[in-house]
Coordinates of C-alpha atoms in Angstrom, one line a residue:
M1 CA -0.4 -32.4 -16.2
N2 CA 0.4 -30.0 -13.3
E3 CA 0.4 -26.2 -13.7
Q4 CA 2.2 -23.3 -11.9
I5 CA 2.4 -19.6 -11.9
L6 CA 5.7 -18.0 -12.4
L7 CA 7.1 -14.4 -12.1
A8 CA 7.4 -13.3 -15.4
E9 CA 8.8 -9.8 -14.8
R10 CA 9.7 -7.5 -12.0
P11 CA 6.9 -4.9 -12.0
K12 CA 7.6 -1.2 -11.9
G13 CA 4.7 0.5 -9.8
M14 CA 1.5 -1.6 -9.8
P15 CA 1.9 -5.2 -11.1
T16 CA -0.4 -6.3 -14.0
K17 CA -1.4 -9.7 -15.4
D18 CA 1.9 -9.6 -17.5
T19 CA 3.6 -9.9 -14.3
F20 CA 2.5 -13.5 -14.1
K21 CA 2.8 -16.4 -16.4
Y22 CA 1.1 -19.7 -16.5
E23 CA 3.1 -22.8 -17.3
K24 CA 2.2 -26.5 -17.9
I25 CA 4.7 -29.0 -16.2
E26 CA 4.9 -32.5 -15.3
M27 CA 3.2 -34.1 -12.2
P28 CA 5.8 -34.2 -9.3
T29 CA 6.7 -37.4 -7.4
A30 CA 7.3 -37.6 -3.6
K31 CA 10.8 -38.8 -2.4
E32 CA 11.5 -40.3 0.9
G33 CA 10.3 -37.9 3.6
E34 CA 8.0 -36.0 1.3
V35 CA 4.4 -35.9 0.4
L36 CA 2.6 -35.3 -2.8
V37 CA -0.1 -32.7 -2.2
Q38 CA -3.0 -31.0 -4.2
T39 CA -3.4 -27.3 -3.5
L40 CA -7.1 -26.6 -2.3
Y41 CA -6.8 -23.0 -1.0
L42 CA -4.1 -20.5 -1.8
S43 CA -3.4 -17.3 0.0
V44 CA -2.4 -13.9 -1.7
D45 CA -1.0 -11.3 0.9
P46 CA 0.4 -7.7 0.3
Y47 CA 3.8 -8.6 1.5
M48 CA 4.3 -10.6 -1.7
R49 CA 4.6 -7.3 -3.6
G50 CA 7.9 -6.5 -1.9
R51 CA 9.2 -10.0 -2.8
M52 CA 8.7 -9.3 -6.4
N53 CA 11.5 -6.4 -6.3
D54 CA 15.1 -7.5 -6.4
T55 CA 15.9 -5.9 -3.1
K56 CA 17.1 -6.9 0.4
S57 CA 14.4 -7.4 2.8
Y58 CA 13.3 -9.9 5.6
V59 CA 12.8 -12.6 3.0
P60 CA 14.5 -13.2 -0.1
P61 CA 13.0 -11.8 -3.3
F62 CA 10.9 -14.2 -5.8
E63 CA 13.2 -15.5 -8.6
L64 CA 12.3 -14.5 -12.1
N65 CA 10.8 -17.1 -14.2
A66 CA 10.3 -19.3 -11.0
P67 CA 7.0 -20.0 -9.2
L68 CA 5.9 -17.7 -6.7
A69 CA 5.0 -19.2 -3.2
G70 CA 2.7 -18.3 0.0
G71 CA 0.5 -19.9 2.4
I72 CA -1.5 -22.8 1.1
V73 CA -4.0 -25.4 2.4
A74 CA -3.5 -28.7 0.8
R75 CA -4.7 -32.3 0.7
V76 CA -2.1 -35.1 0.9
M77 CA -2.4 -37.4 -2.1
E78 CA 0.6 -39.6 -1.4
S79 CA 2.9 -39.9 1.7
K80 CA 6.5 -41.0 2.0
S81 CA 6.6 -39.9 5.6
D82 CA 5.2 -41.1 8.9
R83 CA 4.1 -37.7 9.7
F84 CA 1.1 -37.6 7.4
K85 CA -1.2 -40.1 5.7
E86 CA -3.2 -39.8 2.5
G87 CA -6.3 -37.6 2.8
D88 CA -4.7 -35.5 5.5
I89 CA -5.2 -31.8 5.2
V90 CA -2.0 -29.8 5.7
T91 CA -0.7 -26.2 5.4
G92 CA 2.7 -24.5 4.8
M93 CA 4.5 -22.1 2.6
L94 CA 4.3 -23.7 -0.9
P95 CA 4.7 -22.7 -4.6
W96 CA 1.9 -21.6 -6.7
K97 CA 1.2 -25.0 -8.2
R98 CA -1.7 -27.2 -8.5
Y99 CA 0.3 -30.2 -7.2
S100 CA 3.5 -30.1 -5.2
A101 CA 6.0 -32.4 -3.7
A102 CA 7.0 -30.9 -0.3
E103 CA 9.0 -32.1 2.5
A104 CA 6.8 -33.2 5.3
K105 CA 8.8 -31.5 8.1
N106 CA 7.9 -28.1 6.7
L107 CA 4.1 -28.8 6.9
Q108 CA 1.5 -28.7 9.6
K109 CA -1.6 -30.9 9.9
V110 CA -4.9 -29.1 9.9
D111 CA -7.8 -30.4 11.9
P112 CA -11.0 -29.8 9.9
E113 CA -13.2 -30.6 13.0
L114 CA -11.8 -27.5 14.9
A115 CA -12.5 -24.9 12.2
P116 CA -12.9 -24.6 8.6
I117 CA -9.6 -25.5 6.8
T118 CA -9.2 -21.9 5.2
T119 CA -8.8 -20.6 8.8
A120 CA -5.2 -22.3 8.6
I121 CA -4.1 -19.3 6.3
G122 CA -6.4 -16.8 7.7
V123 CA -7.6 -16.0 11.3
L124 CA -5.8 -19.0 12.7
G125 CA -2.7 -18.7 10.5
M126 CA -0.3 -15.9 9.6
P127 CA -2.7 -13.0 9.4
G128 CA -4.3 -13.9 12.8
L129 CA -1.0 -14.5 14.4
T130 CA 0.4 -11.2 13.1
A131 CA -2.5 -9.3 14.6
Y132 CA -2.1 -11.3 17.9
F133 CA 1.6 -10.8 18.6
G134 CA 1.9 -7.4 17.0
L135 CA -1.0 -5.9 19.0
L136 CA -0.2 -7.8 22.3
E137 CA 3.6 -7.9 22.4
I138 CA 4.2 -4.3 21.0
G139 CA 0.9 -2.4 21.3
Q140 CA 0.0 -3.8 24.7
P141 CA -3.4 -2.1 24.9
K142 CA -4.8 -1.3 28.3
E143 CA -8.3 -0.8 29.2
G144 CA -9.8 2.3 28.4
E145 CA -6.9 3.4 26.0
T146 CA -7.6 4.3 22.2
V147 CA -6.4 2.0 19.7
V148 CA -6.4 3.1 15.9
V149 CA -6.1 0.5 13.4
S150 CA -5.5 1.3 9.6
G151 CA -6.3 -1.3 6.8
A152 CA -9.1 -2.2 9.5
A153 CA -11.0 -4.4 7.1
G154 CA -8.3 -6.4 6.0
A155 CA -7.3 -9.9 7.4
V156 CA -4.9 -8.5 10.0
G157 CA -6.5 -5.3 10.9
S158 CA -9.9 -6.8 11.5
V159 CA -8.5 -9.2 13.9
V160 CA -6.5 -6.4 15.7
G161 CA -9.6 -4.4 16.4
Q162 CA -11.4 -7.3 18.0
I163 CA -8.6 -8.3 20.2
A164 CA -8.3 -4.6 21.3
K165 CA -11.9 -4.8 22.3
I166 CA -11.3 -8.0 24.2
K167 CA -8.7 -6.2 26.1
G168 CA -11.2 -3.3 26.9
A169 CA -9.7 -0.6 24.6
R170 CA -11.7 1.8 22.5
V171 CA -11.1 1.0 18.9
V172 CA -11.1 3.2 15.8
G173 CA -10.7 1.8 12.5
I174 CA -9.7 3.4 9.0
A175 CA -11.1 1.6 6.0
G176 CA -12.0 2.6 2.4
S177 CA -15.8 2.0 1.9
E178 CA -19.2 2.2 3.6
D179 CA -19.7 -1.5 3.3
K180 CA -16.5 -2.1 5.1
I181 CA -17.3 0.6 7.8
A182 CA -20.8 -1.0 8.4
Y183 CA -19.1 -4.4 8.7
L184 CA -16.6 -3.2 11.3
K185 CA -19.1 -1.3 13.3
D186 CA -22.1 -3.6 13.1
E187 CA -20.5 -7.0 13.0
L188 CA -17.1 -6.7 14.7
G189 CA -17.8 -4.0 17.3
F190 CA -15.5 -1.4 16.5
D191 CA -16.3 2.0 18.3
E192 CA -15.7 4.4 15.4
V193 CA -14.6 3.7 11.8
I194 CA -13.4 6.4 9.5
N195 CA -13.6 6.3 5.6
Y196 CA -10.3 7.6 4.3
K197 CA -11.6 8.0 0.8
K198 CA -14.0 10.8 1.8
G199 CA -12.7 14.0 0.9
N200 CA -8.9 15.3 1.1
V201 CA -7.0 12.7 3.0
K202 CA -4.7 15.2 4.7
E203 CA -7.4 17.6 5.9
A204 CA -10.6 15.4 6.1
L205 CA -9.0 12.3 7.9
K206 CA -7.1 14.4 10.4
E207 CA -10.3 16.2 11.4
A208 CA -12.3 13.0 11.5
L209 CA -9.5 11.3 13.6
K210 CA -9.7 14.2 16.1
E211 CA -13.4 13.8 16.4
A212 CA -13.1 10.0 16.8
C213 CA -10.2 10.2 19.2
P214 CA -11.0 13.0 21.7
N215 CA -8.5 11.6 24.1
G216 CA -5.6 11.1 21.5
V217 CA -4.1 7.8 20.3
D218 CA -2.4 5.3 22.7
V219 CA -1.9 2.5 20.1
Y220 CA -1.6 2.8 16.4
F221 CA -1.5 -0.5 14.6
E222 CA 0.2 0.5 11.4
N223 CA -0.9 -1.4 8.1
V224 CA -0.8 1.4 5.3
G225 CA 1.8 4.2 5.8
G226 CA 1.6 7.4 3.8
E227 CA -0.9 10.3 4.5
I228 CA -2.9 8.0 6.8
S229 CA 0.0 7.4 9.0
D230 CA 0.8 11.1 9.2
A231 CA -2.6 11.9 10.4
V232 CA -2.6 9.4 13.1
V233 CA 0.9 10.0 14.4
S234 CA 0.0 13.7 14.9
L235 CA -2.4 12.6 17.6
L236 CA -0.1 10.4 19.7
N237 CA -0.3 10.4 23.4
K238 CA 2.5 10.3 25.9
F239 CA 4.1 6.8 25.9
A240 CA 2.0 5.7 22.7
R241 CA 3.1 2.4 20.9
I242 CA 3.1 1.8 17.2
P243 CA 3.4 -1.7 16.1
L244 CA 4.6 -1.3 12.3
C245 CA 3.1 -4.3 10.4
G246 CA 2.8 -3.0 6.7
Q247 CA 3.0 -0.1 4.4
I248 CA 0.6 -1.3 1.6
S249 CA 0.1 2.4 0.4
L250 CA 3.8 2.5 -0.6
Y251 CA 4.4 -0.8 -2.1
N252 CA 3.8 0.1 -5.8
L253 CA 5.4 3.5 -5.7
E254 CA 8.3 3.9 -8.2
K255 CA 9.8 6.5 -6.2
Q256 CA 10.6 6.8 -2.5
D257 CA 7.8 8.3 -0.6
V258 CA 8.5 11.7 1.3
G259 CA 6.4 13.0 4.1
P260 CA 6.5 14.4 7.5
R261 CA 9.3 13.0 9.6
V262 CA 8.0 10.8 12.4
Q263 CA 11.0 11.3 14.8
T264 CA 9.7 14.6 16.3
P265 CA 6.3 13.2 17.4
L266 CA 7.8 10.0 18.7
L267 CA 10.4 12.0 20.6
I268 CA 8.0 14.5 22.1
N269 CA 5.7 11.7 23.3
S270 CA 8.3 9.3 24.4
A271 CA 6.4 7.0 21.9
L272 CA 7.6 3.6 20.6
M273 CA 7.4 2.5 16.9
K274 CA 8.7 -1.2 16.4
G275 CA 8.7 -2.9 13.1
F276 CA 8.1 -6.5 13.2
I277 CA 7.3 -9.7 11.2
V278 CA 5.4 -12.6 12.5
A279 CA 8.3 -15.0 12.3
D280 CA 9.8 -12.9 15.1
Y281 CA 7.3 -14.9 17.3
A282 CA 7.5 -18.2 15.8
D283 CA 8.4 -19.9 19.1
K284 CA 5.1 -18.7 20.6
F285 CA 2.9 -19.8 17.5
P286 CA 1.1 -22.6 19.5
E287 CA 0.2 -20.1 22.3
G288 CA -1.4 -17.6 19.7
I289 CA -3.1 -20.4 17.6
K290 CA -4.7 -21.9 20.8
Q291 CA -5.8 -18.3 22.2
L292 CA -7.2 -17.3 18.8
G293 CA -9.0 -20.7 18.3
E294 CA -10.7 -20.2 21.7
W295 CA -11.8 -16.6 20.8
V296 CA -13.1 -17.9 17.5
Q297 CA -15.2 -20.6 19.2
Q298 CA -16.3 -18.3 21.9
G299 CA -17.6 -15.9 19.1
K300 CA -15.2 -13.1 20.5
I301 CA -13.5 -13.0 17.3
K302 CA -15.4 -13.0 13.9
Y303 CA -13.7 -13.4 10.5
S304 CA -14.5 -12.8 6.9
E305 CA -13.2 -14.4 3.8
N306 CA -13.1 -13.2 0.2
V307 CA -12.8 -16.4 -2.0
V308 CA -12.0 -16.1 -5.7
E309 CA -12.7 -19.3 -7.6
G310 CA -10.1 -20.8 -9.8
F311 CA -6.2 -21.2 -10.1
E312 CA -6.6 -19.2 -13.4
N313 CA -7.8 -16.1 -11.3
V314 CA -4.8 -15.9 -8.9
P315 CA -3.4 -12.8 -10.4
E316 CA -6.7 -11.1 -10.3
A317 CA -7.1 -12.0 -6.7
F318 CA -3.6 -10.6 -5.9
L319 CA -4.1 -7.3 -7.8
G320 CA -7.4 -6.9 -5.9
L321 CA -5.5 -6.4 -2.8
F322 CA -4.2 -3.0 -3.8
E323 CA -7.5 -1.8 -5.1
G324 CA -9.1 -2.5 -1.6
A325 CA -11.4 -5.1 -3.2
N326 CA -11.1 -7.6 -0.2
L327 CA -13.1 -7.6 3.0
G328 CA -11.0 -9.8 5.5
K329 CA -8.8 -12.5 4.1
Q330 CA -8.3 -13.0 0.4
L331 CA -8.2 -16.5 -0.8
V332 CA -8.2 -18.4 -4.2
K333 CA -10.2 -21.7 -4.1
V334 CA -8.1 -24.1 -6.5
A335 CA -9.8 -27.5 -5.9
E336 CA -12.5 -29.2 -3.8

């Protein structure tokens, strides 16, 4: 028997385990042009929370009582395509199932010799590419500039900071625990890291940022929104750039967030804020993967993975994203 995870309800506020439903189903069969794959690793990502709402966005919402989907690394069990053979490791956007039949044209082969296969949905996959293109295409950090990264210990933020260091910038991260701060400074080479959970966010964070950014902020890689964003924006320099990647602090709010308007500081500083999704740069993915792979092999980019064991623990891993439980990429190991 196969098993899948369905969206059982559209959550109001923070999702709970009742948001998800497990269902036993028949094993799929591969048709011509398809492959039968076994899920090995499954990615959970903050953007998936937005897809649980029945609202217009850059991707369609998840359907009720249908399986959720995301980045998956899988093994080919049977192939009816000349693109793959049995035993190949592949990656793609697949449903949350133990076994799936997928169109071969929608999958990419993973070379286990180049890097651990989990990197295909981490530093060499969507999170790494998000950091790469968001920072370099929009942020465009220059040597000696100050780059601030919120959500700095996450899968995207941790790579952003390291790329900024490669480009010669001074990097200030914002994270939520002393362990994460130590990791970012001691392991990844961030110049300063601020614990946003220390004291009142509005007052303590702003003062800490002023101290950490004596020359202001040239690039702000935005992952969280809310009061953290307000504090950083108040320190923008002339011609600052803000790649707008995510707003994780707002995803579970039941009412629209209201705060200081950003237009005035953007206008005063001739600053740029640009929202983006990684798919905007799909035609450049090979370039990004190649460069990220080189940096990883050279030791210029390090990465961390938080792996939860067991298909039955996928909801727990997903919910942990909103509690700041993960350091680096959050994965679920489904099978060997």
